[in-house]
Amino acid sequence: MVVFGNVSAANLPYQNGFLEALSSGGCELMGHSFRVPTFQTLKTRTRRRSAGGPLQVVCVDIPRPELENTVNFLEAASLSASFRSAPRPAKPLKVVIAGAGLAGLSTAKYLADAGHKPLLLEARDVLGGKIAAWKDEDGDWYETGLHIFFGAYPNVQNLFGELGINDRLQWKEHSMIFAMPSKPGEFSRFDFPDVLPAPLNGIWAILRNNEMLTWPEKIKFAIGLLPAMVGGQAYVEAQDGLSVKEWMEKQAIPERVTDEVFIAMSKALNFINPDELSMQCILIALNRFLQEKHGSKMAFLDGNPPERLCMPIVDHIRSLGGEVQLNSRIKKIELNNDGTVKSFLLTNGSTVEGDAYVFAAPVDILKLLLPDPWKEIPYFKKLDKLVGVPVINVHIWFDRKLKNTYDHLLFSRSNLLSVYADMSLTCKEYYDPNRSMLELVFAPAEEWISRTDSDIIDATMKELEKLFPDEISADQSKAKILKYHVVKTPRSVYKTIPNCEPCRPLQRSPIQGFYLAGDYTKQKYLASMEGAVLSGKFCSQSIVQDYELLAASGSRKLSEATVSSSSS
């Protein structure tokens, strides 16, 4: 769960600017509308004083959980190791990859591990795709989304370990914390005891919480979940055709369970409401969270994603002979006479050729650039149903430290907001002992994506007034806004509506030498950071498996080019 999104952008024309915006939050669509004199981000960490000085607030993180002995972690580790132990290729493949989000970075990383030479092309001047971030003139960072790293993300957790950056994850206490709309300013917690194994720790957390669900509701919910527990993965996959709301009604689960828990969960998982979201998505998340002791335990990255996560991957790729280029936007996929890829034509007029090609940009970009001869191929035609969802990420810097918050992710349960966090508490790089910076996911965003930044901030402040009744008022008579940033992504992750699963493509396309990577491609973690990383590993695995075929094709093309040159 990264926090995901839904639906199409409102009345935005297809231009280069729109292409950039589709690539997970283009600069043209980022608001900087409201500016007043701001504070400078603190460059040093405030620590507990030595004897004699004042006591100061500090970030307190939980030790890293023991993840290495879980089946999913070991499976992910084995897949990673297969690239490092693969036979070294006699002639490394040059693999051209479009898109430097997590899927593209993962593909390039594992291809480099296998001894090949990836060339990773990113359209924008920033790494990360859906986890991109930018620094403003005050030195403060603002991000495409509020990103959470779960214990149930085995491939992401392996990636951090392989890069030697496990210490960059700030783990929080094992809890899920929900605002209480009926009691403004109050929260309800699900606390997972460390002494119990899964799924008992999750069951205990649910049974101990009596503020959100009554005992009769808990019992009916548990009975409704029994088929999923007994039927396993086969049952989960079979629920793709039902929305969350439809499934709840079918299982005779009280509507209040959806209102109290699953509206917030649906918006956090895919930025949409339960009447739209496929129940498969919810069941997959519940399965991961309940079957692994630390599955639902959360961590924040200790700083901005491009520098703290993406650059270590880039450094690794380059250390093994790969290349990464920014400001390299694909204009056209050029084809050979036989329908295979000849080259990627860039907007600067240059062409890039390789032995294999990977498209790791969002599915909406792929559909815009899909060559005409491919459009009626069933593999590509099924992509029509996969549509990115709009999402808005809001950052507000206040003139004071807000008290009614936690060093954790919070589920707002508001009509307009999904999840939020006080990043001045949760993230070391953004830490400030004197002022709060709230980062909030505004979702569902379909009706708001074309609205002005000031409209969005006004609506956000009205919601925050309910969450912080003693500290925030919509008219700013209490806490004052120092500045804000609004980041709009018209097409984010694919909208996980019912019957989408059959439309998700495998990473190996029917076009020889052309592959896909992205969280929308076939893998078991759906639209998430974990899904993006795993898709990159599957894509790399397909290319490594196809080495002999791709190498032979490359030799044949070289031979044909030599003959053609001699004839002329």
XYZ file of C-alpha atoms in Angstrom:
568
model
C 0.000 0.000 0.000
C 1.610 3.155 -1.021
C -1.532 5.023 -1.034
C -2.944 4.823 -4.498
C -5.403 6.478 -6.917
C -8.209 6.439 -9.587
C -10.155 7.707 -12.688
C -9.179 9.990 -15.571
C -7.985 13.561 -15.710
C -10.508 16.302 -16.301
C -10.405 17.908 -19.750
C -6.640 17.799 -20.209
C -5.454 17.803 -23.843
C -2.830 15.427 -25.188
C 0.335 17.464 -25.483
C 3.925 17.059 -24.377
C 2.866 18.822 -21.185
C 0.114 16.293 -20.614
C 2.538 13.461 -21.283
C 4.801 14.871 -18.609
C 1.915 15.286 -16.197
C 0.874 11.700 -16.754
C 4.353 10.611 -15.736
C 3.322 10.849 -12.107
C 3.053 14.539 -11.445
C 4.559 16.809 -14.083
C 5.889 20.182 -13.030
C 3.260 22.162 -14.926
C 0.605 20.763 -12.609
C 2.360 21.491 -9.354
C 0.975 24.414 -7.390
C 3.027 26.981 -5.578
C 0.111 29.327 -5.268
C 0.360 30.665 -1.755
C 3.572 32.222 -0.496
C 4.362 34.157 2.642
C 7.732 34.503 4.385
C 8.773 30.990 5.373
C 11.042 29.289 7.826
C 14.197 27.537 6.702
C 14.392 23.795 7.186
C 16.704 22.934 10.076
C 19.948 21.451 8.820
C 20.861 19.650 12.044
C 19.009 17.136 14.141
C 17.850 18.208 17.563
C 18.998 15.754 20.225
C 18.304 15.155 23.865
C 20.349 17.506 25.880
C 23.349 16.679 27.966
C 23.098 17.636 31.632
C 22.056 21.230 32.133
C 20.284 22.079 28.846
C 16.563 22.036 28.021
C 14.837 18.791 27.007
C 13.881 18.829 23.334
C 11.482 16.702 21.287
C 13.144 14.118 19.055
C 11.966 11.490 16.575
C 11.789 8.085 18.253
C 11.830 5.080 15.933
C 11.153 1.407 16.577
C 13.886 -1.179 15.862
C 13.705 -2.903 12.501
C 11.434 -5.970 12.751
C 12.708 -9.464 12.018
C 11.547 -9.992 8.448
C 14.206 -12.323 7.110
C 12.589 -15.577 8.220
C 9.247 -15.106 6.451
C 8.428 -17.232 3.412
C 7.794 -14.196 1.200
C 11.078 -12.524 2.207
C 13.060 -15.691 1.486
C 11.284 -16.105 -1.855
C 12.154 -12.518 -2.779
C 15.764 -13.004 -1.658
C 16.051 -16.118 -3.808
C 14.815 -14.239 -6.868
C 17.348 -11.454 -6.230
C 20.159 -13.988 -5.837
C 19.256 -15.663 -9.143
C 20.403 -12.561 -11.036
C 23.736 -12.356 -9.229
C 24.415 -16.061 -9.764
C 23.244 -16.194 -13.402
C 25.948 -17.263 -15.925
C 27.804 -14.193 -17.183
C 26.691 -13.438 -20.763
C 29.303 -13.809 -23.499
C 28.029 -10.534 -24.935
C 25.976 -8.441 -22.499
C 22.673 -7.197 -23.862
C 22.077 -3.481 -24.209
C 18.569 -3.072 -22.783
C 16.884 0.296 -23.268
C 14.396 1.063 -20.496
C 11.897 3.939 -20.611
C 10.930 5.312 -17.186
C 12.997 5.719 -14.009
C 10.279 5.050 -11.460
C 10.675 2.080 -9.137
C 9.724 -0.389 -11.898
C 12.342 0.939 -14.317
C 14.999 1.297 -11.615
C 14.313 -2.250 -10.434
C 14.523 -3.630 -13.984
C 17.831 -1.869 -14.620
C 19.263 -2.908 -11.241
C 18.590 -6.609 -11.654
C 19.642 -6.684 -15.313
C 22.950 -5.124 -14.237
C 23.230 -7.764 -11.505
C 22.846 -10.414 -14.210
C 25.731 -8.931 -16.219
C 23.829 -6.899 -18.814
C 24.095 -3.206 -19.714
C 20.852 -1.323 -19.095
C 20.313 2.177 -20.437
C 17.616 3.797 -18.324
C 15.875 6.837 -19.864
C 13.802 9.181 -17.713
C 11.631 11.846 -19.359
C 11.893 14.357 -16.541
C 14.773 15.872 -14.607
C 13.950 13.895 -11.459
C 14.115 10.224 -10.538
C 11.337 8.212 -8.960
C 8.173 8.413 -11.083
C 5.352 8.106 -8.547
C 7.825 8.634 -5.684
C 9.426 11.743 -7.208
C 10.008 14.815 -5.030
C 11.212 18.386 -5.512
C 13.023 20.952 -3.371
C 11.589 24.474 -3.180
C 13.530 27.743 -2.841
C 13.517 27.428 0.953
C 15.170 24.023 0.809
C 11.973 22.170 1.772
C 10.942 19.021 -0.056
C 7.485 18.210 -1.391
C 6.528 14.823 -2.814
C 4.261 13.149 -5.349
C 2.668 11.039 -2.628
C 2.799 9.954 0.992
C 4.775 6.714 0.810
C 4.703 3.980 3.419
C 6.994 0.929 3.481
C 5.314 -2.129 4.983
C 6.824 -5.216 6.516
C 4.742 -7.138 3.963
C 6.849 -5.674 1.115
C 9.460 -8.461 0.790
C 11.015 -7.336 -2.500
C 11.285 -3.721 -1.355
C 12.804 -4.855 1.946
C 15.301 -7.048 0.087
C 16.171 -4.137 -2.186
C 17.025 -1.921 0.798
C 19.220 -4.693 2.191
C 20.980 -5.307 -1.133
C 21.808 -1.601 -1.360
C 22.983 -1.459 2.257
C 20.434 1.195 3.236
C 18.211 -0.618 5.743
C 18.984 2.172 8.211
C 17.107 4.654 6.003
C 13.746 3.191 6.997
C 12.219 4.705 10.139
C 9.998 2.007 11.627
C 7.001 3.043 13.708
C 5.086 1.236 16.440
C 2.918 -1.606 15.155
C -0.419 0.170 15.114
C -3.109 1.482 12.783
C -4.578 4.781 13.956
C -7.933 6.114 12.754
C -9.495 9.517 13.369
C -12.992 9.471 14.895
C -15.335 11.697 12.832
C -18.018 11.434 15.503
C -15.539 12.669 18.113
C -13.521 15.495 16.509
C -9.919 15.485 17.612
C -10.005 11.901 18.925
C -8.430 8.725 17.506
C -9.020 4.997 17.695
C -6.113 2.556 17.589
C -5.528 -1.014 16.494
C -2.392 -2.096 18.382
C -0.668 -5.322 17.318
C 1.078 -6.996 20.312
C 4.638 -8.096 19.556
C 4.390 -11.146 21.814
C 1.804 -12.871 19.619
C 2.435 -14.534 16.227
C 0.326 -13.896 13.143
C -2.603 -13.997 12.745
C -3.231 -13.843 16.501
C -1.647 -10.394 16.830
C -4.044 -9.022 14.204
C -7.057 -10.742 15.719
C -6.090 -9.362 19.136
C -5.780 -5.843 17.695
C -9.285 -6.065 16.228
C -10.870 -7.606 19.331
C -9.318 -5.020 21.650
C -10.734 -2.093 19.680
C -14.293 -1.452 20.823
C -14.608 2.132 19.570
C -15.092 1.464 15.861
C -16.918 -1.869 15.778
C -19.328 -3.507 18.190
C -18.951 -7.160 19.155
C -21.881 -8.290 16.979
C -20.303 -6.450 14.019
C -16.922 -8.086 14.673
C -18.527 -11.529 14.788
C -20.459 -11.006 11.537
C -17.331 -9.638 9.871
C -15.283 -12.643 11.020
C -17.925 -15.064 9.713
C -17.969 -13.188 6.400
C -14.179 -13.552 6.109
C -14.200 -17.311 6.717
C -14.466 -18.254 3.004
C -11.356 -16.152 2.275
C -9.448 -17.821 5.121
C -10.470 -21.313 4.006
C -10.316 -20.739 0.238
C -6.918 -19.043 0.192
C -5.471 -17.381 -2.897
C -7.900 -19.063 -5.306
C -10.849 -17.556 -3.446
C -9.180 -14.139 -3.265
C -8.588 -14.052 -7.025
C -12.178 -15.127 -7.701
C -13.467 -12.004 -5.925
C -11.999 -9.674 -8.555
C -15.446 -9.341 -10.159
C -17.037 -7.828 -7.040
C -16.629 -4.388 -5.537
C -15.956 -4.111 -1.812
C -19.512 -2.929 -1.248
C -20.998 -5.800 -3.291
C -18.889 -8.383 -1.480
C -19.889 -7.013 1.934
C -23.555 -7.233 1.009
C -23.102 -10.768 -0.345
C -21.456 -11.871 2.911
C -24.168 -10.158 5.030
C -21.587 -7.971 6.748
C -23.141 -4.880 8.377
C -22.841 -1.696 6.333
C -21.305 0.054 9.336
C -18.194 -2.148 8.977
C -17.631 -0.611 5.554
C -18.320 2.883 6.857
C -16.051 2.511 9.867
C -13.108 0.621 8.339
C -13.230 -0.034 4.611
C -13.888 3.454 3.258
C -10.591 4.527 4.821
C -8.835 1.352 3.697
C -10.129 1.617 0.111
C -8.998 5.225 -0.202
C -5.587 4.351 1.211
C -5.093 1.364 -1.107
C -6.334 2.830 -4.387
C -7.668 6.369 -3.804
C -11.253 5.302 -4.480
C -14.324 4.365 -2.455
C -15.607 0.836 -1.658
C -18.378 1.000 -4.266
C -15.653 1.113 -6.972
C -12.706 -0.867 -5.571
C -12.350 -4.574 -6.397
C -12.658 -6.752 -3.287
C -9.614 -8.689 -4.456
C -7.490 -5.665 -3.535
C -8.788 -5.590 0.053
C -8.427 -9.345 0.522
C -4.838 -9.335 -0.756
C -3.945 -6.597 1.748
C -5.735 -8.370 4.610
C -4.023 -11.631 3.700
C -0.563 -10.018 3.829
C -1.323 -8.128 7.022
C -2.835 -11.092 8.879
C -0.534 -13.882 7.691
C 2.762 -12.128 8.495
C 3.537 -10.985 12.028
C 5.092 -7.718 10.877
C 3.127 -7.440 7.648
C 1.188 -4.312 8.622
C 4.083 -2.671 10.441
C 4.961 0.631 8.773
C 8.126 2.575 8.081
C 8.787 6.018 6.641
C 11.804 6.797 4.492
C 14.194 9.055 6.417
C 14.236 11.738 3.710
C 13.297 12.596 0.140
C 12.882 9.515 -2.117
C 15.009 10.633 -5.107
C 18.141 11.042 -2.994
C 17.547 8.514 -0.213
C 16.227 5.605 -2.305
C 16.541 6.217 -6.051
C 20.139 7.470 -6.145
C 21.558 4.385 -4.374
C 19.900 2.270 -7.079
C 21.365 4.506 -9.803
C 24.820 4.322 -8.195
C 24.563 0.533 -8.152
C 23.512 0.395 -11.813
C 26.377 2.659 -12.868
C 28.908 0.712 -10.801
C 28.101 -2.340 -12.946
C 28.377 -0.511 -16.270
C 24.774 0.583 -16.778
C 23.668 4.103 -17.660
C 20.908 6.413 -16.431
C 19.886 9.523 -18.375
C 17.431 12.213 -17.303
C 15.563 14.588 -19.652
C 15.211 11.793 -22.216
C 11.556 11.653 -23.203
C 10.256 8.997 -25.619
C 8.414 10.534 -28.586
C 7.832 7.416 -30.665
C 8.414 3.663 -30.667
C 9.862 3.043 -34.149
C 9.329 -0.381 -35.727
C 11.134 -2.672 -38.129
C 9.290 -4.125 -41.109
C 8.501 -7.262 -39.100
C 6.790 -5.233 -36.344
C 9.583 -5.534 -33.780
C 11.117 -2.450 -32.178
C 13.789 -0.693 -34.215
C 14.487 2.146 -31.782
C 13.085 4.665 -29.339
C 12.852 8.137 -30.905
C 13.357 10.869 -28.309
C 11.799 14.330 -28.326
C 15.261 15.861 -28.859
C 15.440 14.114 -32.242
C 17.935 11.416 -31.285
C 17.263 7.696 -31.586
C 18.288 5.006 -29.120
C 18.784 1.401 -30.219
C 19.279 -1.720 -28.144
C 19.109 -5.501 -28.095
C 15.869 -5.335 -26.062
C 13.427 -2.649 -24.998
C 11.434 -2.162 -21.794
C 8.578 0.274 -21.298
C 8.439 1.029 -17.566
C 6.419 4.259 -17.681
C 2.745 4.384 -16.567
C 0.208 2.406 -18.584
C -1.512 5.605 -19.770
C 1.746 6.767 -21.384
C 2.194 3.396 -23.059
C -1.294 3.568 -24.566
C -0.551 7.031 -25.999
C 2.698 5.847 -27.617
C 1.541 2.404 -28.734
C 2.392 1.893 -32.443
C -0.665 1.500 -34.679
C 0.253 -2.031 -35.870
C 0.166 -3.243 -32.254
C -3.160 -1.748 -31.182
C -5.370 -4.668 -32.234
C -3.145 -7.319 -30.659
C -5.178 -8.719 -27.712
C -2.242 -8.353 -25.311
C -2.218 -4.583 -25.886
C -5.931 -4.111 -26.553
C -6.765 -5.349 -23.041
C -4.835 -2.384 -21.637
C -7.760 -0.129 -22.567
C -9.479 -1.042 -19.301
C -6.448 -0.092 -17.192
C -6.786 3.627 -16.475
C -4.722 5.662 -14.040
C -6.520 7.302 -11.146
C -6.106 11.005 -10.301
C -4.611 11.842 -6.928
C -3.568 15.046 -5.195
C -0.843 15.334 -2.569
C -1.033 18.366 -0.267
C 1.759 19.788 1.903
C 1.016 22.524 4.446
C 3.633 24.197 6.653
C 2.154 25.739 9.834
C 3.518 28.433 12.115
C 3.476 26.165 15.156
C 3.894 22.598 16.330
C 0.547 20.813 16.256
C -0.121 18.658 19.302
C -3.032 16.463 18.249
C -0.996 14.083 16.138
C 1.297 11.054 16.282
C 4.681 9.991 14.940
C 2.824 7.682 12.559
C 0.561 7.411 9.513
C -3.002 8.492 10.343
C -6.233 7.501 8.597
C -8.319 10.688 8.432
C -11.691 9.022 7.645
C -12.790 12.337 6.157
C -14.810 12.717 2.961
C -11.981 14.415 1.086
C -8.780 13.161 2.686
C -7.327 9.662 2.760
C -4.262 9.409 4.999
C -1.915 12.017 6.414
C 1.168 12.432 8.587
C 3.008 15.202 10.382
C 6.272 14.826 8.457
C 8.060 17.113 10.920
C 7.734 14.162 13.332
C 7.871 11.060 11.149
C 10.841 11.873 8.876
C 14.372 12.785 10.013
C 15.189 15.041 7.063
C 11.933 16.983 7.501
C 12.127 17.054 11.315
C 11.345 20.386 12.983
C 10.755 20.775 16.747
C 8.903 24.078 16.351
C 6.601 23.808 13.335
C 4.487 21.079 11.765
C 4.355 20.114 8.105
C 1.313 18.011 7.293
C 1.437 15.874 4.171
C -2.038 14.733 3.148
C -3.471 12.570 0.370
C -6.543 14.229 -1.139
C -8.768 11.437 -2.474
C -10.906 10.595 -4.325
C -9.631 13.425 -6.512
C -11.575 13.038 -9.771
C -13.791 16.066 -9.093
C -10.896 18.145 -7.745
C -8.012 17.523 -10.138
C -8.942 20.527 -12.299
C -9.732 22.833 -9.372
C -7.355 25.582 -8.292
C -4.768 24.999 -5.607
C -6.432 27.578 -3.380
C -9.758 25.705 -3.662
C -8.019 22.494 -2.637
C -6.278 24.149 0.306
C -9.540 25.743 1.476
C -11.280 22.352 1.375
C -8.340 20.702 3.143
C -8.402 23.279 5.942
C -12.097 22.617 6.549
C -11.305 18.925 6.981
C -8.326 19.677 9.223
C -10.571 21.806 11.424
C -12.361 18.565 12.350
C -9.111 16.695 13.008
C -7.519 19.515 15.023
C -10.531 21.346 16.561
C -8.439 23.079 19.219
C -5.549 24.026 16.949
C -6.800 24.621 13.379
C -9.695 26.651 12.047
C -10.567 27.054 8.391
C -10.218 30.850 8.642
C -6.683 30.514 10.112
C -7.661 32.307 13.301
C -5.643 29.605 15.100
C -2.692 27.944 13.352
C -1.472 30.010 10.389
C -0.324 28.605 7.052
C 3.245 29.614 6.266
C 3.194 28.072 2.795
C 1.870 25.090 0.891
C 2.521 22.943 -2.148
C -0.146 21.045 -4.076
C 1.045 18.222 -6.356
C -1.528 16.912 -8.840
C -1.128 13.614 -10.672
C -3.923 13.281 -13.275
C -3.120 9.611 -13.885
C -1.415 7.750 -11.055
C -1.646 4.004 -10.370
C -4.239 2.023 -12.313
C -7.763 2.053 -10.935
C -8.350 -1.367 -9.387
C -12.000 -1.773 -10.283
C -13.749 -5.162 -10.691
C -12.682 -7.371 -13.607
C -9.363 -5.589 -14.184
C -7.205 -8.582 -13.276
C -7.552 -10.371 -16.666
C -6.397 -7.169 -18.386
C -3.069 -6.946 -16.558
C -0.281 -8.013 -18.955
C 2.651 -10.327 -18.353
C 6.036 -8.612 -18.508
C 7.048 -10.458 -21.703
C 5.007 -9.070 -24.597
C 4.172 -10.982 -27.810
C 6.560 -8.628 -29.627
C 10.015 -10.219 -29.596
C 12.446 -8.063 -27.655
C 9.782 -5.777 -26.121
C 8.885 -6.011 -22.426
C 6.776 -4.173 -19.874
C 7.399 -3.258 -16.242
C 5.113 -1.399 -13.861
C 2.764 -2.105 -10.988
C -0.080 -2.580 -13.497
C 1.665 -5.641 -14.970
C 0.997 -9.127 -13.638
C 2.283 -9.658 -10.089
C 0.566 -10.393 -6.799
C 1.010 -7.030 -5.063
C -1.235 -4.965 -7.361
C -0.681 -1.176 -7.520
C 2.037 -0.528 -4.951
C 5.749 0.166 -4.549
C 6.207 -3.535 -3.856
C 4.328 -4.350 -7.054
C 6.527 -1.980 -9.062
C 9.765 -3.497 -7.735
C 8.537 -7.055 -8.239
C 7.406 -6.264 -11.793
C 10.932 -5.049 -12.547
C 12.378 -8.307 -11.246
C 9.935 -10.355 -13.347
C 10.776 -8.236 -16.397
C 14.504 -8.754 -15.841
C 13.929 -12.473 -15.340
C 12.124 -12.700 -18.696
C 14.972 -10.920 -20.481
C 17.603 -13.131 -18.854
C 15.609 -16.216 -19.876
C 15.395 -14.875 -23.441
C 19.120 -14.115 -23.666
C 19.988 -16.607 -26.401
C 17.107 -15.471 -28.600
C 17.867 -11.769 -28.065
C 21.612 -12.230 -28.610
C 20.983 -14.154 -31.839
C 18.576 -11.478 -33.047
C 21.126 -8.777 -32.303
C 23.844 -10.634 -34.228
C 21.482 -11.084 -37.175
C 20.649 -7.360 -37.253
C 24.349 -6.492 -37.113
C 25.042 -8.873 -39.989
C 22.222 -7.402 -42.075
C 23.445 -3.864 -41.373
C 26.986 -4.839 -42.444
C 25.748 -6.400 -45.698
C 23.593 -3.342 -46.428
C 26.543 -1.025 -45.802
C 28.813 -3.066 -48.083
C 26.221 -3.052 -50.890
C 25.912 0.708 -50.790
